[in-house]
mmCIF file of C-alpha atoms and ligand atoms in Angstrom:
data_model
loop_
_atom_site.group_PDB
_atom_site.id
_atom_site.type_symbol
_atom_site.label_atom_id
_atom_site.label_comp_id
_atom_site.label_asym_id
_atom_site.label_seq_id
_atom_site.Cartn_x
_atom_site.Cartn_y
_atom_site.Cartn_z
ATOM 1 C CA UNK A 245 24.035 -0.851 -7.292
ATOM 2 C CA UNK A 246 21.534 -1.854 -4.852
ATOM 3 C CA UNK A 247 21.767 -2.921 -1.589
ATOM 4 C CA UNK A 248 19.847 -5.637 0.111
ATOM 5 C CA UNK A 249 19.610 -5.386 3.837
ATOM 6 C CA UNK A 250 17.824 -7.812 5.999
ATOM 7 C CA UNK A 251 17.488 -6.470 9.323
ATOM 8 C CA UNK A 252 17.139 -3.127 11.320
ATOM 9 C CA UNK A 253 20.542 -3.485 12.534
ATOM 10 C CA UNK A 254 22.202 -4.052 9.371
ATOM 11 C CA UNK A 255 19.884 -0.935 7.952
ATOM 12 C CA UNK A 256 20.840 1.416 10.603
ATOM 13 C CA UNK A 257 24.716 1.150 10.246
ATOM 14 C CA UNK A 258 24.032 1.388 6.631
ATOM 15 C CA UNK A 259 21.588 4.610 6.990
ATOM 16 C CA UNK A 260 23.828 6.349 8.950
ATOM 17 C CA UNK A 261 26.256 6.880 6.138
ATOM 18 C CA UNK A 262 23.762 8.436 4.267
ATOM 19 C CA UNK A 263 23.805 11.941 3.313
ATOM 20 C CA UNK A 264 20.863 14.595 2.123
ATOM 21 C CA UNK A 265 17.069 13.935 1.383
ATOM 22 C CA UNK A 266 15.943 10.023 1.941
ATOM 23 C CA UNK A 267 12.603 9.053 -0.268
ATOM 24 C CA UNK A 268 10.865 5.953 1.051
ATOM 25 C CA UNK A 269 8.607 3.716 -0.870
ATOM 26 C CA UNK A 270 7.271 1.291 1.605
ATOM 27 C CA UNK A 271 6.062 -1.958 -0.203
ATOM 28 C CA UNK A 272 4.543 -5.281 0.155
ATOM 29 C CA UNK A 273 6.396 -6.659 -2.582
ATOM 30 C CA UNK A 274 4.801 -8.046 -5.938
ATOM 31 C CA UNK A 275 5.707 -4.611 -7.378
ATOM 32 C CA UNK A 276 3.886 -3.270 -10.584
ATOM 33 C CA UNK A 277 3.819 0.002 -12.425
ATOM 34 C CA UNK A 278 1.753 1.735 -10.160
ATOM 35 C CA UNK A 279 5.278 1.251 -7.793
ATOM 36 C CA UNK A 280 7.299 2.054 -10.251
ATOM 37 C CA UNK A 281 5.840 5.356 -10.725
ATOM 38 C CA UNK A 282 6.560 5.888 -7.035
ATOM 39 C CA UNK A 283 10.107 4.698 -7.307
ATOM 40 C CA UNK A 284 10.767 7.690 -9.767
ATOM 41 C CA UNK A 285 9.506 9.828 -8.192
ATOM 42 C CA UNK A 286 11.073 9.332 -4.679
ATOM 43 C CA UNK A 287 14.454 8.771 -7.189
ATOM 44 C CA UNK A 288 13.744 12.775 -8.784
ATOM 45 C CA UNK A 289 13.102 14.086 -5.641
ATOM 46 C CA UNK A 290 16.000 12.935 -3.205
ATOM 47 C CA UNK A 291 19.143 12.062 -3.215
ATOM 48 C CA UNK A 292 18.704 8.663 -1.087
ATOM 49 C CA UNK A 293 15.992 6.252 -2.557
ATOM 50 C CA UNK A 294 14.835 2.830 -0.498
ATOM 51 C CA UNK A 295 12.549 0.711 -0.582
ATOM 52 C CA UNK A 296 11.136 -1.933 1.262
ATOM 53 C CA UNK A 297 9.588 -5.232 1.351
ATOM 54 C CA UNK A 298 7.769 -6.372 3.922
ATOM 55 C CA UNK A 299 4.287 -8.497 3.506
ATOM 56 C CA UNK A 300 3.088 -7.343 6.736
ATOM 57 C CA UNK A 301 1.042 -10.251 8.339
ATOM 58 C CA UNK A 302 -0.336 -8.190 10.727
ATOM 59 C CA UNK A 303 -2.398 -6.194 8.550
ATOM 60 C CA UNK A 304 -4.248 -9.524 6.881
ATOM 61 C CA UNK A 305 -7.522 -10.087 8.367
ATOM 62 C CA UNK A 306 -7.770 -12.692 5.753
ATOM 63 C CA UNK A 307 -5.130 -15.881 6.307
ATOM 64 C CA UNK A 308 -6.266 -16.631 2.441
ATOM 65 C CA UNK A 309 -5.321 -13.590 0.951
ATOM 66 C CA UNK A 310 -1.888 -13.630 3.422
ATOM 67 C CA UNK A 311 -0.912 -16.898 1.770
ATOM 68 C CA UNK A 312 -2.168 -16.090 -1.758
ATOM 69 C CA UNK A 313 -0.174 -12.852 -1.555
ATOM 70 C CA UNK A 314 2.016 -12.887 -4.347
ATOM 71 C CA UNK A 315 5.950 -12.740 -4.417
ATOM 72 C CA UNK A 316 7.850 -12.115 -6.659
ATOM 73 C CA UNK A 317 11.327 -11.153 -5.680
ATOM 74 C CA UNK A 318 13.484 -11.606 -8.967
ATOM 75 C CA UNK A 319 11.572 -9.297 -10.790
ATOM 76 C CA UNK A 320 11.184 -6.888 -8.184
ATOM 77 C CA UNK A 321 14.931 -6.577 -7.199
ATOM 78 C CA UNK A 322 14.831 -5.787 -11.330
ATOM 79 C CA UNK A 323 13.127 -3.357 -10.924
ATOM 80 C CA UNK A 324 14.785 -1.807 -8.352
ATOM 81 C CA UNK A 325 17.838 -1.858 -9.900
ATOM 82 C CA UNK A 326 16.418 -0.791 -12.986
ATOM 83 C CA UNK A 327 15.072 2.536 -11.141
ATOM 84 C CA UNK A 328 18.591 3.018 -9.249
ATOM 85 C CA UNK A 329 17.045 2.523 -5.878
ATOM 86 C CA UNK A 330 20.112 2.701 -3.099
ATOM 87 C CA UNK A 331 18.785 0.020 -0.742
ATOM 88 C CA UNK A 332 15.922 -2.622 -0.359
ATOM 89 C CA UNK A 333 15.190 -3.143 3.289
ATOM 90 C CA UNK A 334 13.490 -6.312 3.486
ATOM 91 C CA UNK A 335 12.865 -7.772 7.327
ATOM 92 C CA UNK A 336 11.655 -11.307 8.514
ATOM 93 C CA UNK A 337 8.430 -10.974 11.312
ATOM 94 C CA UNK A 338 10.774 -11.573 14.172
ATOM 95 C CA UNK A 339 12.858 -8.783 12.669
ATOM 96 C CA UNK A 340 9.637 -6.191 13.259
ATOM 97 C CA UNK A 341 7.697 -7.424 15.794
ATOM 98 C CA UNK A 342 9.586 -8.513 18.379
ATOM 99 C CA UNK A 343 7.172 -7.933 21.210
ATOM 100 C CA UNK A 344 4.868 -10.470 18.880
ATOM 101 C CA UNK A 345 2.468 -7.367 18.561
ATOM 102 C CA UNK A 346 1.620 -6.286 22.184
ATOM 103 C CA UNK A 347 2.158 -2.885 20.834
ATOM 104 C CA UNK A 348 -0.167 -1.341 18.422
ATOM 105 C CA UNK A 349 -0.506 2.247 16.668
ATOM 106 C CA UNK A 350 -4.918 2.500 16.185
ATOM 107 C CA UNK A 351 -6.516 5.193 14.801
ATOM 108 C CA UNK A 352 -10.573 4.949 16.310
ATOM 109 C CA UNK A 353 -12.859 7.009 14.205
ATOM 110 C CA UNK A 354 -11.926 6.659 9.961
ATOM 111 C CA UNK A 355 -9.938 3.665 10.310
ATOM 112 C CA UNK A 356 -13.816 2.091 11.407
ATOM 113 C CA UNK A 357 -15.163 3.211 7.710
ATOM 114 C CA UNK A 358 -15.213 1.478 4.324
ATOM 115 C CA UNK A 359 -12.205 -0.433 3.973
ATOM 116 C CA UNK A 360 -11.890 -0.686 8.328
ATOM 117 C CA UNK A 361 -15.123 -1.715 8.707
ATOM 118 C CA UNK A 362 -14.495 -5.045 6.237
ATOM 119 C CA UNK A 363 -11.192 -5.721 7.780
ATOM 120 C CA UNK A 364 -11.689 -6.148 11.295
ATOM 121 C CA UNK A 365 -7.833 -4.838 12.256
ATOM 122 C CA UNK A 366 -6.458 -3.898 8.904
ATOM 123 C CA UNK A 367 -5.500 -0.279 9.847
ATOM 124 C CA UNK A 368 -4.075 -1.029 12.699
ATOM 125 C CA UNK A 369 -1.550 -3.833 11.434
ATOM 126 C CA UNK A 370 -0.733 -1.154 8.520
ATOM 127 C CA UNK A 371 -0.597 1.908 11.006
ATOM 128 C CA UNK A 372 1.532 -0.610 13.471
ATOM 129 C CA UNK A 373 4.084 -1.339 10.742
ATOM 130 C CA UNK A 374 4.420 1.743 8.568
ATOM 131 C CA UNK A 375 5.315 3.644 12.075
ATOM 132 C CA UNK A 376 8.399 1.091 12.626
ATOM 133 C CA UNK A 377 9.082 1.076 9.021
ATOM 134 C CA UNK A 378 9.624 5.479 9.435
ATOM 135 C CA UNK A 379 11.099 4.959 13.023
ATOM 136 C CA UNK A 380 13.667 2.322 10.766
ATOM 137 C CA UNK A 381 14.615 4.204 7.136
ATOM 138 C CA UNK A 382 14.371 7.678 9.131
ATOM 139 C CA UNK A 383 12.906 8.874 5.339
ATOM 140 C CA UNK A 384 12.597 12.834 4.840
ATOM 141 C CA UNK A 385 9.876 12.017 2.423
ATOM 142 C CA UNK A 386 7.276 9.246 2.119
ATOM 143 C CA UNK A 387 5.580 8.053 -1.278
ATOM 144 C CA UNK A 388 1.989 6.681 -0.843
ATOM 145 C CA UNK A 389 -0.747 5.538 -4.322
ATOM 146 C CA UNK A 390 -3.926 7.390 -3.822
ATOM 147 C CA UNK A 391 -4.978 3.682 -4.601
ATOM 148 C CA UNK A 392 -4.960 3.093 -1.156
ATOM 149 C CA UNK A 393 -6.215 6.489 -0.478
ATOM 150 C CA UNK A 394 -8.224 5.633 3.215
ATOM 151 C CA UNK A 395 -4.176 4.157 3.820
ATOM 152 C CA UNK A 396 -2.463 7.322 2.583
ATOM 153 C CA UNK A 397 -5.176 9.559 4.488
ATOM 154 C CA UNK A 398 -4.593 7.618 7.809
ATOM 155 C CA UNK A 399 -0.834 7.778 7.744
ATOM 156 C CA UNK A 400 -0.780 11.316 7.112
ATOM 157 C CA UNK A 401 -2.991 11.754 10.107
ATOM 158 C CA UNK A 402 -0.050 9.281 12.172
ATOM 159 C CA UNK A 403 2.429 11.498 11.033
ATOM 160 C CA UNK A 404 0.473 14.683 12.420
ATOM 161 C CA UNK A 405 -0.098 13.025 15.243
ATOM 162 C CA UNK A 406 3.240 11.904 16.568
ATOM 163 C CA UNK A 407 5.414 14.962 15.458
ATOM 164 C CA UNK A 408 6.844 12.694 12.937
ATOM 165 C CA UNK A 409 9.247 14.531 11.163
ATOM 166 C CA UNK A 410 8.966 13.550 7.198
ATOM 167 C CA UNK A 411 6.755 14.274 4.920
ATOM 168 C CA UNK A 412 4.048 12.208 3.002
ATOM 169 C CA UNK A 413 3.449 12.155 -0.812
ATOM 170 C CA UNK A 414 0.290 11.353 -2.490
ATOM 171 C CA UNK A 415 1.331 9.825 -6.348
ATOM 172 C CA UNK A 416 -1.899 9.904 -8.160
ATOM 173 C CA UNK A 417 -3.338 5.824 -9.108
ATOM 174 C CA UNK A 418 -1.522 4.250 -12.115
ATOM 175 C CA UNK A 419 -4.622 2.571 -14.163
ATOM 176 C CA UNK A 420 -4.244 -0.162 -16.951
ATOM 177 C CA UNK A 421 -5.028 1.341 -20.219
ATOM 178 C CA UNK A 422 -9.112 -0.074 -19.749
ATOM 179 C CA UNK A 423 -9.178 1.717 -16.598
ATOM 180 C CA UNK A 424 -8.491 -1.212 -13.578
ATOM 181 C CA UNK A 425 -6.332 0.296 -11.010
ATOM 182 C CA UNK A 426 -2.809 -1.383 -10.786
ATOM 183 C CA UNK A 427 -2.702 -3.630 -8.069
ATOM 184 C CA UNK A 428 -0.461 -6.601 -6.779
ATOM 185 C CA UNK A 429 -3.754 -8.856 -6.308
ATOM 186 C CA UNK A 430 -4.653 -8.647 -10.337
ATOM 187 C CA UNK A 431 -2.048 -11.349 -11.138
ATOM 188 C CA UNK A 432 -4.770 -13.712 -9.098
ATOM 189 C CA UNK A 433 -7.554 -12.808 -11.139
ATOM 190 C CA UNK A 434 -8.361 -15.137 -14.189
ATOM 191 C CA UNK A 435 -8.973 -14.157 -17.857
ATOM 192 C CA UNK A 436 -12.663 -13.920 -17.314
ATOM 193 C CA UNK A 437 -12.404 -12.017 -14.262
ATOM 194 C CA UNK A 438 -9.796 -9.982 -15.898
ATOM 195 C CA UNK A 439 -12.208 -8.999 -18.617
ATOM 196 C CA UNK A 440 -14.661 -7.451 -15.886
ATOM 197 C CA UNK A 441 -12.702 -6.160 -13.670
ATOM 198 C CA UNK A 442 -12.772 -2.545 -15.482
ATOM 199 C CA UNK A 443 -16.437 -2.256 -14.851
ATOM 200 C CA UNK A 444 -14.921 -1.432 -11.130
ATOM 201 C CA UNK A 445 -13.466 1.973 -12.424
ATOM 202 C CA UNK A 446 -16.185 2.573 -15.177
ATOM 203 C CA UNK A 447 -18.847 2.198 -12.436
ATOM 204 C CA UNK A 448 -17.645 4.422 -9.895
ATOM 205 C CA UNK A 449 -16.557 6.977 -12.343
ATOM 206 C CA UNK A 450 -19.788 7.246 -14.205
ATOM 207 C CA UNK A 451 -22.673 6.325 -11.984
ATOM 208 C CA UNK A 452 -24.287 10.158 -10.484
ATOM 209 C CA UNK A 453 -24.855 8.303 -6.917
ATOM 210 C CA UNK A 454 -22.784 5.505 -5.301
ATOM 211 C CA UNK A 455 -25.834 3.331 -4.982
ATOM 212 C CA UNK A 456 -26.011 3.545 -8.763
ATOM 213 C CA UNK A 457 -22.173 2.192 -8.973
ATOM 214 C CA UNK A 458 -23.388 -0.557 -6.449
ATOM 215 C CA UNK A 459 -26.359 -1.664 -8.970
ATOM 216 C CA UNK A 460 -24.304 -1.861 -11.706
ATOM 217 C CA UNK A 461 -21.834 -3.371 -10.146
ATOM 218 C CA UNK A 462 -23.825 -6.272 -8.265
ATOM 219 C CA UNK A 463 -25.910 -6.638 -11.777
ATOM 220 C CA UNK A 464 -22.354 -7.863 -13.544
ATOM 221 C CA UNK A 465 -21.686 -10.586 -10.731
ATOM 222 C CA UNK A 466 -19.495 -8.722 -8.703
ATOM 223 C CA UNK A 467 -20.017 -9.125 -3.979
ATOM 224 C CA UNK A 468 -19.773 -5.404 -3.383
ATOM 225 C CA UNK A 469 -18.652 -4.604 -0.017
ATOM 226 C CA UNK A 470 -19.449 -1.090 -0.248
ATOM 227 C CA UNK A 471 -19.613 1.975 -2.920
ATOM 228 C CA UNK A 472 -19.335 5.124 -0.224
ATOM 229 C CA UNK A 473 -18.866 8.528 -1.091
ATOM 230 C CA UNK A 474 -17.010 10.503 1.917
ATOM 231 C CA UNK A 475 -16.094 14.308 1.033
ATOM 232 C CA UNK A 476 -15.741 14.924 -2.900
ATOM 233 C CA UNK A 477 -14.153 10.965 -3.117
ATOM 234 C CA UNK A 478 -16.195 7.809 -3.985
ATOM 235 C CA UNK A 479 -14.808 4.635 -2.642
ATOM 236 C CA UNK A 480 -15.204 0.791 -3.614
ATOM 237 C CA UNK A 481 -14.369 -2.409 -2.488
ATOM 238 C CA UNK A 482 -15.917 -5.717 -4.502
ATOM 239 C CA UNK A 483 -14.505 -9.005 -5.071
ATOM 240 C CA UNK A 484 -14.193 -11.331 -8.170
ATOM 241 C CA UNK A 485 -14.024 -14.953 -7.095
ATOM 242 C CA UNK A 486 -11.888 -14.594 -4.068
ATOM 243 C CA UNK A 487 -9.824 -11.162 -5.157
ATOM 244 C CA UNK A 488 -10.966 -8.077 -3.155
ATOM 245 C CA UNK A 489 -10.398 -5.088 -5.604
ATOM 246 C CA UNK A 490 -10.663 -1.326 -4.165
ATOM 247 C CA UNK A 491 -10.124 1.644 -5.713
ATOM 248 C CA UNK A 492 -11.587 5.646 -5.748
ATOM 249 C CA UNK A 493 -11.888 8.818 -7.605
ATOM 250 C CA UNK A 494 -12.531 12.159 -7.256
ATOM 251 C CA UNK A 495 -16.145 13.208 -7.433
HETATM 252 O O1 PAF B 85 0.229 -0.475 0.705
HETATM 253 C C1 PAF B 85 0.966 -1.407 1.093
HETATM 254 O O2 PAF B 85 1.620 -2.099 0.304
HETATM 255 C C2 PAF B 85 1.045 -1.723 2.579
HETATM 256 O O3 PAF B 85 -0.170 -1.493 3.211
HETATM 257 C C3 PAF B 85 2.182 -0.981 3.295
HETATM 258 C C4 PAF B 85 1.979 0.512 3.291
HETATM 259 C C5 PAF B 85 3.509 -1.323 2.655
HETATM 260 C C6 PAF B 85 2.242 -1.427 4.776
HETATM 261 O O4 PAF B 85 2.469 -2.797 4.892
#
């Protein structure tokens, strides 16, 4: 049975009669497979699973791709239940930022690459937000998608930072079966743009030089915001129409 709790009051009488490990999968909703696979593993790992739902405005550079966000909460309270998580914390804005944002958690040198340096504010809204959501569930363990792997990176670095006292997990990227990394924005792509989106994965994974993966790329229609490599990683972000599409890989 799973529990639906609105806000942080209601979550912290409800957390305190909690006992033993607490995994956290902290979500914007519009869950896929690629969440799935970190519900199951924060359900193996612990004996406490939640999971939250928050579609954090503050983070959205773009008031577009805010409102186009997609929700579906039938299907993912399904899923949740289907995975035995133990509670779904899901807060209004009031509920999290009651100051209205005068306070902020920034990060000033990565947070300014690749994905930061697109979305003027980005890491800070997620950095912001994922901070309350810890201070909140008090989670012993974390579950992140290397997806999102400049988010996953960052946090990490928050939790070093601030003593936090839990610990992060990377869960490798859950791909379609032609390669396109799951992701809540690829219900908004149409057929045609379905059909190419691959070429994202294909190009990063096979080109020898990230300007090579940026050729191909821009040659098949796509607005590349940047193919980067930083360390042994290779990072894109392009958009299709008016979906924004990131992903990495090892290199
Ligand atoms: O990856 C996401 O869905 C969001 O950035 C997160 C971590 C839930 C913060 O809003």
């Amino acid at each position: 049975m799973t529990v639906v709790l609105r806000s942080p009051q209601e979550f912290h009488a409800w957390r305190k009669q909690q006992k033993g490990s607490v995994g956290f999968v902290p979500t914007m909703g519009a869950l896929h497979s690629g969440h799935e696979e970190l519900l199951k593993q924060a359900r193996k790992n612990n004996d406490v699973v939640v999971l939250s739902i928050f579609v954090n405005p503050t983070q959205f550079n773009d008031t577009n791709d805010l409102d186009k966000y997609p929700k579906t909460w039938e299907q993912d309270l399904a899923m949740a239940e289907a995975n035995n998580v133990d509670a779904i914390f899901c807060p209004r804005y009031d509920d999290m930022y009651p100051d209205n944002y005068r306070y902020k958690v920034s990060e000033n040198s990565y947070s300014n690459l690749l994905d930061g340096a697109h979305r003027p504010g980005h890491f800070d809204g997620v950095l912001s937000v994922v901070m309350k959501l810890f201070n909140i569930v008090a989670p012993t363990h974390a579950y992140f998608g290397e997806k999102d792997f400049q988010q996953m990176t960052l946090i990490q670095g928050m939790v070093e930072s601030f003593f936090m006292d839990l610990q992060i997990v990377p869960v490798a990227t859950v791909r379609e079966e032609d390669g396109l990394a799951k992701s809540s924005r690829n219900v908004r792509l149409t057929s045609a743009e379905r059909l190419k989106a691959p070429a994202i994965y294909k190009a990063i994974s096979e080109s020898k030089t990230a300007e090579e993966a940026a050729e191909k790329l821009n040659a098949q229609g796509f607005i590349v915001d940047y193919v980067t490599d930083v360390g042994t990683r290779r990072f894109v972000a392009a958009r299709l129409g008016d979906v924004r599409l990131i992903d990495n890989v090892q290199i």
